[in-house]
Amino acid sequence: VKVSELGEIGLINLIAKIIGSSRSEQPAWQNLVIGIGDDTAAWRPGKNLQLATTDSLLQDVHFTMEYTAWADLGWKAMAVNLSDIAAMGGVPRYALVAAALPVFTEVDDVTKMYHGMLELTRKHGVAIIGGDTDSAPMIIINVSLIGEASGAQVLTRSAASPGDKIAVTGQLGTAAAGYRMLSEKLNFNPEITKKLKAAFFRPQPRLPEGQLMVKEGVKTAIDISDGLITDLNHICHASKVSARINAAAVPVASEVKTAFGSQALELAMSGGEDYELLFTAPAEIVEQVRMKAAVPVTVIGEITSGMPGVTVLDEKGGPMYFGRGGWEHFRA
Amino acid sequence: VKVSELGEIGLINLIAKIIGSSRSEQPAWQNLVIGIGDDTAAWRPGKNLQLATTDSLLQDVHFTMEYTAWADLGWKAMAVNLSDIAAMGGVPRYALVAAALPVFTEVDDVTKMYHGMLELTRKHGVAIIGGDTDSAPMIIINVSLIGEASGAQVLTRSAASPGDKIAVTGQLGTAAAGYRMLSEKLNFNPEITKKLKAAFFRPQPRLPEGQLMVKEGVKTAIDISDGLITDLNHICHASKVSARINAAAVPVASEVKTAFGSQALELAMSGGEDYELLFTAPAEIVEQVRMKAAVPVTVIGEITSGMPGVTVLDEKGGPMYFGRGGWEHFRA
């Protein structure tokens, strides 16, 4: 069945039904007063700072349907927004989803996409409370996410101090390696293929880790979407500090090393889309986070005083240069 | 200067500067803790119910650049979202703006678009606190708007009762007439041309009127985006009631009558995009709203018991039929 056969009301009803099936005892649903179907959604807020973010995925800009499954598209559209809440150390609560779809889209595919979103929203206690549906010549999924601080503090980009250690959660380079594998149709063994695909299509927003950081006294974090160097550079400019990374300390995933050899470090440094958290704090606080986190936490360098910018050092202490500083739009 | 020459960071900085210039003493700005430039925005909520809505404008779906000015595009993208908050009787507070733009877009045009938004946000005390920028083959503007209830109640679609009068703010048909004029390149006198263009490009969200309705005890409202009949039908289905409209009572704008003659009533009934408020309440409450509102309020019919649906009666009490029930996406 095509969405054109279902019509707009039919499509909205279908989406409301899919999302309604995820209603639960989690606080976001319990505090919701009006969900999908009125002019706006309405809820009772908590007592902490409220947070909001928005991100869009556009067909042939951020993804291609040549190798993207609909469920993965839903997951990723939600994940990139959850990752921004994670990078504030917040708790996600409510999502608005605006979906623009070609008229010949299969209703079954729309269903799969929303189920992909729900896999993540269920896990993190998020209620989808509204949205918008449009016909369009391409697929465009916009998610806006509302959350709240998990405590008295949030993790900003602007609180890094000279002397802070720089650390990252998880491993880097897998998402960019996955993109290279898919777009260049490279063949690797099944284990590597599975790992790289999962990293690219199903990033895990580091929500528990962001909340742990707030609890342990971390003040500065960003999620790695544009690439390690570019995102660290954002922290440097916002905090008016300099940063030094020891290349040998960067946790490059072993699958990326196996598959891409000498290019692995560059994929980890500037590939982006890993959606791991990059944070800075005094050494003892980083160590507390490292000990308590469910994912690996690795110290990769330190914040210094000086002009905002990132220096990468090789094992001998010499500077290393990486061609492209990360993903950006609007390059002609 | 093209956005491709400015680059993504340059574009974000420009947008942040434009929006920062609108910072004011209004509560939305005063309660804002983190605005544009971090992973999410953060603010301290008020004590009332929080509201959220999202709407996108897509090039060649909702508008064409053949006759749309960039400032008008910005205004309308913001207005359609403000109108949803108005239809809840709420107070708008925070906006997120996701803008997808072709790389050859002039920076000057982007500036004009944001200034178009700011004309409205300034007036209504809204702070733009974040967003997203992407390159795309077409222009897509998504706005998500967060607000709060103006009092203990909100205006829903589901509270209409048999015996309620049905009323509308303002006049109807001008936006649809404006669209017809522009898309069919029709020529009218300068006064009519100006009025119809303004109605189509610069709808006025009825925020004070929605808030007045809450204060006077109205419980049911919707904004007219899809068309009077279609939107009243939404109320009927949500409230499980029937509705009867007296066609002769519908406030069709005189400019629409002059320009479109016998088609004027249909434009008012099913044209849509007027963004006036359609509400139902006991006669004495409607009368209070009518007396206190700054815009005309007209009773056009009443809610009855029976199967959900809308009946339109002519002056002799006979049923009238209108071909198309309003705008919908996903018609192939």
XYZ file of C-alpha atoms in Angstrom:
664
model
C 0.000 0.000 0.000
C 1.366 3.458 -0.946
C 0.956 6.450 1.351
C -1.011 8.108 -1.472
C -3.665 5.387 -1.144
C -3.802 5.832 2.626
C -4.119 9.632 2.429
C -2.866 12.128 4.982
C -5.404 11.363 7.719
C -4.840 7.633 7.257
C -1.085 8.158 7.514
C -1.380 10.272 10.668
C -3.720 7.695 12.234
C -1.267 4.924 11.412
C 1.641 6.844 12.940
C -0.430 7.706 16.045
C -1.289 4.021 16.434
C 2.333 2.880 16.097
C 3.493 5.461 18.605
C 0.558 4.887 20.963
C 1.625 1.255 21.217
C 4.828 2.421 22.916
C 2.957 4.260 25.721
C 4.357 3.158 29.065
C 4.738 3.904 32.755
C 7.864 5.978 32.070
C 7.706 9.596 33.375
C 7.538 11.165 29.898
C 4.287 9.321 29.162
C 2.885 9.777 32.667
C 3.403 13.567 32.595
C 1.921 13.899 29.094
C -1.515 15.548 29.078
C -2.148 15.910 25.322
C -0.248 13.870 22.709
C -0.674 13.444 18.948
C -3.898 14.811 17.421
C -4.386 18.330 18.756
C -2.806 21.639 17.710
C 0.106 21.123 20.088
C 1.169 18.539 22.632
C 1.006 19.473 26.335
C 2.835 18.143 29.402
C 3.776 19.008 32.982
C 7.470 19.841 33.228
C 9.883 18.622 35.882
C 11.781 20.936 38.202
C 15.120 20.963 36.352
C 16.390 23.032 33.422
C 14.521 22.131 30.228
C 16.571 21.203 27.135
C 15.716 21.314 23.418
C 17.457 20.347 20.187
C 16.600 19.631 16.555
C 18.307 17.742 13.710
C 17.168 16.692 10.244
C 18.178 13.780 8.030
C 17.785 14.541 4.319
C 17.834 11.925 1.591
C 20.950 12.115 -0.628
C 22.496 14.614 1.798
C 22.762 12.549 5.002
C 21.737 9.147 3.699
C 20.958 7.252 0.510
C 18.176 4.716 0.167
C 20.583 2.660 -1.954
C 21.776 0.938 1.230
C 19.770 2.377 4.140
C 16.962 0.294 5.665
C 13.877 2.248 6.793
C 14.156 1.023 10.392
C 17.782 2.203 10.488
C 16.735 5.606 9.153
C 14.213 5.978 11.991
C 16.776 4.864 14.563
C 19.424 7.276 13.322
C 17.100 10.306 13.063
C 16.196 9.764 16.724
C 19.734 8.788 17.806
C 21.439 11.961 16.560
C 19.032 14.074 18.610
C 19.293 11.850 21.705
C 23.057 12.211 21.386
C 22.744 16.004 21.751
C 20.766 15.557 24.982
C 23.437 13.045 26.126
C 26.125 15.659 25.429
C 24.370 17.970 27.912
C 24.153 15.186 30.514
C 20.373 15.435 30.219
C 17.373 13.122 30.310
C 15.366 13.059 27.048
C 11.589 13.302 27.480
C 9.539 14.367 24.431
C 10.042 14.135 20.674
C 8.312 15.836 17.734
C 8.789 14.109 14.369
C 8.261 15.875 11.025
C 8.361 13.371 8.166
C 8.327 14.421 4.515
C 7.794 11.458 2.195
C 7.375 10.870 -1.556
C 3.783 9.863 -2.397
C 4.964 6.493 -3.745
C 6.454 5.525 -0.355
C 5.216 2.137 0.878
C 3.139 2.382 4.065
C 5.009 -0.675 5.300
C 8.274 1.273 5.057
C 6.833 4.204 7.033
C 5.804 1.709 9.716
C 9.317 0.278 9.794
C 10.830 3.732 10.150
C 8.678 4.622 13.166
C 9.420 1.247 14.736
C 13.124 2.018 14.300
C 12.572 5.235 16.268
C 10.540 3.434 18.926
C 13.309 0.920 19.593
C 15.316 3.860 20.911
C 12.562 5.961 22.500
C 11.291 2.974 24.516
C 14.781 2.275 25.810
C 15.326 5.879 26.896
C 11.837 6.722 28.160
C 11.002 9.216 25.407
C 7.405 9.952 24.338
C 6.775 10.982 20.715
C 4.088 13.619 21.247
C 3.486 15.217 17.884
C 4.791 15.959 14.442
C 4.022 16.848 10.898
C 3.609 14.839 7.673
C 4.205 16.235 4.207
C 4.549 14.926 0.686
C 7.906 15.765 -0.877
C 10.141 14.709 -3.775
C 12.627 13.231 -1.243
C 12.634 11.764 2.259
C 13.265 14.296 5.030
C 13.035 13.315 8.694
C 13.278 16.106 11.250
C 13.263 15.300 14.944
C 13.022 17.897 17.709
C 13.760 16.607 21.162
C 12.889 18.116 24.530
C 14.486 16.942 27.751
C 15.651 18.142 31.086
C 18.857 18.373 33.057
C 19.610 15.256 35.136
C 20.798 17.405 38.035
C 21.774 20.947 38.917
C 24.438 21.120 36.171
C 24.535 20.582 32.434
C 27.557 19.753 30.268
C 28.373 22.736 28.052
C 31.030 23.286 25.407
C 32.328 26.382 27.154
C 33.649 25.183 30.544
C 36.994 23.544 29.588
C 40.003 24.769 31.644
C 43.760 24.446 31.089
C 44.919 21.333 32.934
C 41.716 19.375 32.164
C 42.240 15.933 30.705
C 40.441 15.253 27.397
C 38.633 11.912 27.233
C 36.228 10.021 24.971
C 33.695 7.254 25.505
C 33.777 4.096 23.373
C 35.874 3.653 20.245
C 36.229 5.928 17.255
C 36.266 5.556 13.496
C 33.704 2.786 13.106
C 30.901 4.977 11.749
C 33.138 6.635 9.152
C 34.580 3.235 8.261
C 31.037 1.924 7.842
C 30.201 4.788 5.531
C 33.339 4.124 3.451
C 32.524 0.409 3.300
C 28.954 1.044 2.121
C 29.554 3.925 -0.264
C 32.615 2.328 -1.878
C 31.087 -1.181 -1.797
C 34.098 -2.635 0.027
C 34.019 -6.251 1.201
C 35.226 -7.304 4.653
C 34.628 -10.401 6.746
C 31.134 -10.814 8.262
C 32.184 -9.777 11.782
C 33.801 -6.525 10.635
C 30.953 -5.834 8.200
C 28.386 -6.232 10.980
C 30.266 -4.015 13.414
C 30.854 -1.197 10.905
C 27.253 -1.273 9.639
C 25.890 -1.141 13.191
C 28.170 1.778 14.043
C 27.039 3.755 10.997
C 23.307 2.948 11.068
C 22.616 2.418 14.771
C 24.764 4.760 16.865
C 24.141 4.385 20.602
C 23.460 7.748 22.242
C 25.562 7.877 25.421
C 22.778 9.021 27.730
C 23.758 7.077 30.889
C 27.367 8.198 30.389
C 26.403 11.891 30.025
C 24.288 11.670 33.165
C 27.169 9.935 34.998
C 29.493 12.775 33.961
C 27.169 15.380 35.518
C 27.011 13.336 38.714
C 30.807 13.075 38.908
C 31.346 16.796 38.364
C 32.286 16.967 34.674
C 31.331 20.374 33.231
C 32.371 20.138 29.547
C 31.211 17.731 26.833
C 30.185 17.507 23.189
C 29.036 14.558 21.105
C 31.269 13.529 18.205
C 29.147 14.147 15.143
C 31.443 16.185 12.879
C 34.668 14.375 13.867
C 36.989 14.308 16.896
C 39.199 17.217 15.822
C 36.348 19.404 14.600
C 34.241 18.795 17.706
C 37.201 19.348 20.046
C 37.821 22.558 18.138
C 34.227 23.609 18.960
C 35.049 23.129 22.673
C 38.309 25.107 22.305
C 36.570 28.067 20.669
C 33.645 28.052 23.116
C 36.000 27.717 26.132
C 38.811 29.946 24.764
C 41.441 27.268 25.372
C 43.820 25.116 23.316
C 43.858 21.309 23.120
C 46.596 18.720 22.600
C 45.789 15.145 21.541
C 48.234 12.219 21.683
C 47.401 10.304 18.509
C 48.630 7.015 19.996
C 46.090 7.294 22.819
C 43.050 7.689 20.536
C 40.931 4.506 20.845
C 40.683 3.464 17.206
C 38.410 0.428 16.887
C 40.362 -2.732 15.977
C 37.925 -3.482 13.131
C 38.791 -0.122 11.576
C 42.522 -0.863 11.855
C 42.057 -4.286 10.277
C 39.868 -2.981 7.472
C 41.534 0.354 6.709
C 45.128 -0.036 7.963
C 47.037 3.227 7.729
C 43.832 5.217 7.105
C 42.276 4.077 10.383
C 43.655 6.939 12.468
C 42.321 9.557 10.075
C 38.873 7.932 10.136
C 38.941 8.119 13.945
C 40.255 11.695 13.983
C 38.023 13.348 11.423
C 35.484 10.797 10.204
C 32.665 11.832 12.495
C 29.225 10.334 13.195
C 30.540 8.140 16.029
C 28.192 9.882 18.497
C 30.568 9.093 21.340
C 30.986 11.758 24.038
C 34.115 13.897 24.097
C 34.612 15.543 27.501
C 37.156 17.404 29.595
C 37.657 17.452 33.375
C 40.402 17.257 36.018
C 42.199 13.882 35.932
C 40.595 12.524 39.118
C 37.068 13.234 37.858
C 37.812 11.583 34.484
C 39.114 8.569 36.428
C 35.865 8.333 38.439
C 33.834 8.417 35.224
C 36.133 5.810 33.668
C 35.716 3.444 36.624
C 31.913 3.758 36.800
C 30.980 3.913 33.096
C 29.560 0.851 31.334
C 31.542 1.709 28.181
C 35.308 2.280 27.831
C 36.539 5.784 28.674
C 39.964 6.803 27.351
C 42.125 9.843 28.119
C 43.462 11.158 24.792
C 45.075 14.488 25.689
C 44.770 17.664 27.670
C 43.490 21.216 27.605
C 46.149 23.950 27.633
C 46.047 27.714 27.625
C 46.644 29.453 24.320
C 44.878 30.307 21.073
C 41.780 28.155 20.442
C 42.802 25.177 18.318
C 43.690 21.501 18.354
C 47.230 20.061 18.073
C 47.688 16.348 17.396
C 51.042 14.848 18.446
C 52.597 11.606 17.201
C 54.460 9.169 19.479
C 57.645 11.227 19.231
C 55.844 14.448 20.139
C 55.843 15.818 16.600
C 52.753 17.537 15.151
C 50.476 15.575 12.838
C 48.197 17.091 10.219
C 44.839 15.768 9.027
C 43.559 16.958 5.713
C 39.893 17.438 6.265
C 38.645 18.804 9.543
C 35.376 16.909 9.514
C 32.039 17.070 7.827
C 30.510 20.387 6.885
C 27.609 21.453 4.706
C 27.708 24.293 2.199
C 30.934 23.359 0.461
C 30.124 24.102 -3.164
C 27.778 36.113 -1.273
C 26.588 32.488 -1.528
C 26.197 30.302 1.564
C 28.812 27.978 0.023
C 31.382 30.795 0.285
C 30.431 31.484 3.898
C 30.601 27.793 4.918
C 28.567 26.101 7.604
C 30.245 27.747 10.619
C 29.996 31.139 8.947
C 26.311 30.559 8.258
C 25.592 29.465 11.838
C 27.506 32.486 13.189
C 25.512 34.791 10.931
C 22.208 33.270 12.060
C 23.263 33.430 15.730
C 24.141 37.108 15.277
C 20.813 37.939 13.596
C 18.874 36.148 16.305
C 21.040 37.494 19.145
C 20.093 40.997 18.018
C 16.500 40.233 18.997
C 17.409 39.344 22.616
C 15.149 41.318 24.948
C 13.677 41.647 28.423
C 10.798 39.316 27.490
C 10.423 36.241 29.774
C 11.515 33.743 27.098
C 14.914 35.443 26.830
C 15.228 36.066 30.578
C 14.588 32.393 31.440
C 16.997 31.141 28.772
C 20.239 29.721 30.210
C 21.898 28.314 27.052
C 20.904 29.435 23.538
C 22.411 28.778 20.098
C 25.873 27.168 20.016
C 25.806 24.199 22.385
C 24.443 20.672 21.933
C 20.996 21.725 23.123
C 19.375 24.884 24.400
C 18.440 25.064 28.106
C 15.863 27.134 29.999
C 13.897 27.300 33.246
C 10.251 26.400 32.645
C 7.236 28.232 34.041
C 4.653 26.623 36.281
C 1.993 25.918 33.637
C 1.529 23.044 31.187
C 4.270 23.058 28.547
C 3.241 22.975 24.867
C 5.120 21.831 21.749
C 4.420 21.761 18.029
C 6.312 21.440 14.737
C 5.582 22.359 11.115
C 7.708 22.409 7.968
C 7.511 24.523 4.825
C 8.914 22.734 1.767
C 9.755 24.436 -1.492
C 7.403 23.485 -4.358
C 5.124 21.722 -1.860
C 4.041 24.616 0.391
C 5.536 27.532 -1.468
C 7.282 28.461 -4.698
C 10.148 30.917 -4.962
C 8.535 32.154 -8.171
C 6.556 34.661 -6.093
C 7.592 34.209 -2.452
C 9.933 36.761 -0.864
C 12.480 35.358 1.618
C 11.232 37.552 4.469
C 7.679 36.300 3.862
C 8.919 32.693 3.918
C 10.508 33.272 7.333
C 7.372 34.969 8.631
C 5.079 32.196 7.433
C 7.241 29.316 8.740
C 7.090 30.934 12.179
C 3.429 32.023 11.871
C 2.011 28.563 11.153
C 3.640 27.228 14.329
C 2.598 30.237 16.447
C -0.932 29.638 15.176
C -0.903 26.126 16.684
C 0.087 27.570 20.081
C -2.686 30.184 19.632
C -5.181 27.385 18.983
C -4.321 25.955 22.418
C -4.725 29.368 24.062
C -1.034 29.218 24.937
C 1.909 31.584 25.213
C 4.770 30.792 22.789
C 8.253 30.859 24.341
C 11.042 29.042 22.449
C 11.650 28.153 18.806
C 14.075 25.761 17.102
C 14.659 26.423 13.392
C 16.038 23.784 11.007
C 16.875 25.359 7.642
C 17.924 23.296 4.614
C 19.219 25.495 1.802
C 20.716 25.002 -1.669
C 24.443 25.885 -1.705
C 23.850 28.662 -4.236
C 21.487 30.490 -1.851
C 22.460 34.132 -1.332
C 23.522 34.907 2.244
C 21.518 38.107 1.952
C 18.378 36.036 1.356
C 19.062 33.862 4.423
C 19.389 37.065 6.451
C 16.064 38.306 5.089
C 14.379 35.033 5.981
C 15.526 35.146 9.608
C 14.514 38.805 9.843
C 11.057 37.778 8.621
C 10.873 35.289 11.493
C 12.142 37.856 13.992
C 9.414 40.340 13.077
C 6.985 37.821 14.559
C 9.080 36.395 17.408
C 9.848 39.888 18.747
C 6.171 40.784 18.728
C 5.176 37.632 20.594
C 8.110 37.332 23.009
C 9.587 34.182 21.446
C 13.309 33.333 21.718
C 14.908 31.330 18.877
C 17.217 29.073 20.893
C 18.678 26.588 18.449
C 18.373 24.829 15.144
C 20.105 22.998 12.378
C 21.499 24.013 8.973
C 21.879 21.658 6.037
C 22.600 21.878 2.346
C 19.804 20.484 0.192
C 18.537 20.580 -3.398
C 15.499 22.599 -2.227
C 14.554 25.015 0.563
C 13.042 23.360 3.638
C 12.252 25.362 6.765
C 11.170 23.410 9.836
C 10.160 25.260 12.984
C 9.489 23.576 16.325
C 7.846 25.773 18.903
C 7.650 25.331 22.660
C 5.245 27.316 24.800
C 3.116 27.077 27.872
C -0.527 27.296 28.814
C -1.711 30.842 29.593
C -3.776 29.581 32.528
C -5.112 26.408 34.060
C -6.886 25.341 30.846
C -5.884 24.767 27.248
C -8.119 24.801 24.164
C -8.404 21.288 22.761
C -10.220 19.876 19.742
C -12.098 17.372 21.864
C -14.277 19.442 24.237
C -17.123 20.597 21.930
C -20.656 19.913 23.296
C -24.079 19.907 21.625
C -25.571 23.366 22.074
C -22.205 25.152 21.746
C -22.113 28.000 19.263
C -19.434 27.766 16.559
C -17.496 30.985 15.965
C -14.468 32.238 14.046
C -12.074 35.138 14.457
C -11.413 37.526 11.587
C -12.494 36.969 7.986
C -12.072 33.912 5.814
C -11.004 33.168 2.263
C -8.324 35.818 1.843
C -5.349 33.449 2.045
C -6.816 31.013 -0.498
C -7.799 33.950 -2.706
C -4.225 35.231 -2.437
C -2.889 31.855 -3.492
C -5.261 31.779 -6.488
C -4.274 35.311 -7.456
C -0.550 34.514 -7.318
C -0.579 31.044 -8.847
C -2.968 31.983 -11.666
C -1.378 35.425 -12.144
C -4.712 37.211 -11.766
C -4.805 41.007 -11.722
C -6.892 42.970 -9.214
C -6.786 46.567 -8.037
C -3.857 47.547 -5.760
C -5.933 47.526 -2.561
C -7.288 44.020 -3.118
C -3.898 42.772 -4.329
C -2.222 44.058 -1.163
C -4.820 42.568 1.161
C -4.783 39.115 -0.494
C -0.987 38.975 -0.631
C -0.703 39.936 3.030
C -3.252 37.280 4.000
C -1.388 34.565 2.120
C 2.195 35.511 3.016
C 1.826 37.120 6.436
C -0.930 35.385 8.414
C -1.391 36.848 11.896
C -1.363 34.131 14.554
C -4.286 34.835 16.895
C -2.334 34.530 20.133
C -4.100 37.266 22.170
C -7.456 35.889 21.009
C -6.597 32.297 22.014
C -5.465 33.506 25.433
C -8.659 35.578 25.777
C -10.716 32.473 24.986
C -9.062 30.530 27.817
C -9.725 33.423 30.190
C -13.404 33.574 29.214
C -13.931 29.827 29.633
C -13.787 28.552 26.036
C -12.616 24.924 25.961
C -12.535 24.041 22.245
C -10.556 25.610 19.413
C -8.514 24.812 16.309
C -6.684 27.069 13.870
C -7.942 27.118 10.304
C -5.064 25.732 8.276
C -6.705 23.031 6.145
C -9.982 24.911 5.598
C -13.071 25.769 7.684
C -15.019 22.573 6.897
C -12.038 20.245 7.240
C -10.883 21.809 10.500
C -14.411 21.840 11.947
C -14.607 18.192 10.958
C -11.454 17.573 13.045
C -13.274 19.066 16.058
C -16.374 16.948 15.342
C -14.395 13.702 15.214
C -12.282 14.542 18.284
C -15.382 15.643 20.262
C -17.777 13.007 18.833
C -20.348 15.638 17.867
C -21.948 17.007 14.700
C -21.748 20.585 13.412
C -24.099 22.820 11.417
C -22.863 25.954 9.643
C -25.106 28.697 8.234
C -23.320 29.635 5.023
C -24.755 33.161 5.073
C -23.152 33.818 8.467
C -19.602 32.895 7.371
C -17.526 36.118 7.341
C -16.209 36.069 3.784
C -13.800 38.970 3.264
C -15.271 41.654 0.968
C -12.077 41.642 -1.141
C -12.622 37.947 -1.846
C -16.225 38.589 -2.879
C -15.175 41.440 -5.179
C -12.337 39.442 -6.732
C -13.879 35.977 -6.955
C -17.656 36.556 -6.948
C -19.565 33.284 -6.781
C -16.414 31.321 -5.846
C -15.812 33.443 -2.737
C -17.849 31.247 -0.390
C -16.003 28.097 -1.451
C -12.648 29.825 -0.868
C -13.819 30.741 2.641
C -15.243 27.268 3.331
C -12.445 25.051 2.100
C -9.553 27.244 0.975
C -7.568 27.031 4.183
C -4.403 28.814 5.374
C -6.372 31.671 6.954
C -4.917 30.817 10.392
C -7.969 32.294 12.089
C -9.257 30.517 15.194
C -12.368 28.354 14.969
C -13.901 27.760 18.412
C -17.012 26.477 20.124
C -18.572 27.505 23.448
C -21.939 28.350 25.021
C -23.485 31.478 23.449
C -22.796 33.767 26.437
C -19.090 32.864 26.483
C -18.778 33.438 22.726
C -20.430 36.823 23.261
C -17.889 37.779 25.962
C -15.037 36.835 23.632
C -16.663 38.783 20.796
C -16.994 41.912 22.940
C -13.429 41.821 24.280
C -11.488 40.629 21.212
C -9.483 43.110 19.129
C -10.518 41.301 15.931
C -14.047 40.506 14.689
C -15.623 37.338 16.112
C -18.574 35.854 14.221
C -20.994 33.079 15.173
C -21.399 30.801 12.128
C -23.332 27.817 13.447
C -23.742 25.362 16.263
C -22.674 22.000 17.586
C -25.342 19.294 17.641
C -25.421 15.699 18.743
C -25.135 13.038 16.065
C -22.568 11.363 13.843
C -19.326 13.356 13.537
C -19.549 15.550 10.448
C -20.242 19.036 9.154
C -23.472 20.186 7.478
C -23.562 23.520 5.654
C -26.989 25.129 5.225
C -27.982 27.816 2.719
C -30.297 30.731 3.569
C -33.389 28.559 3.040
C -32.056 25.805 5.299
C -31.132 23.474 2.443
C -27.830 21.532 2.503
C -24.895 22.828 0.470
C -22.042 20.720 -0.843
C -18.436 21.774 -1.340
C -16.325 19.713 -3.681
C -13.018 19.437 -1.965
C -12.825 19.280 1.798
C -9.567 21.180 2.120
C -5.889 20.673 1.613
C -4.297 17.292 2.128
C -0.934 15.775 1.316
C -0.415 12.327 -0.188
C -2.975 12.537 -2.965
C -1.195 10.873 -5.857
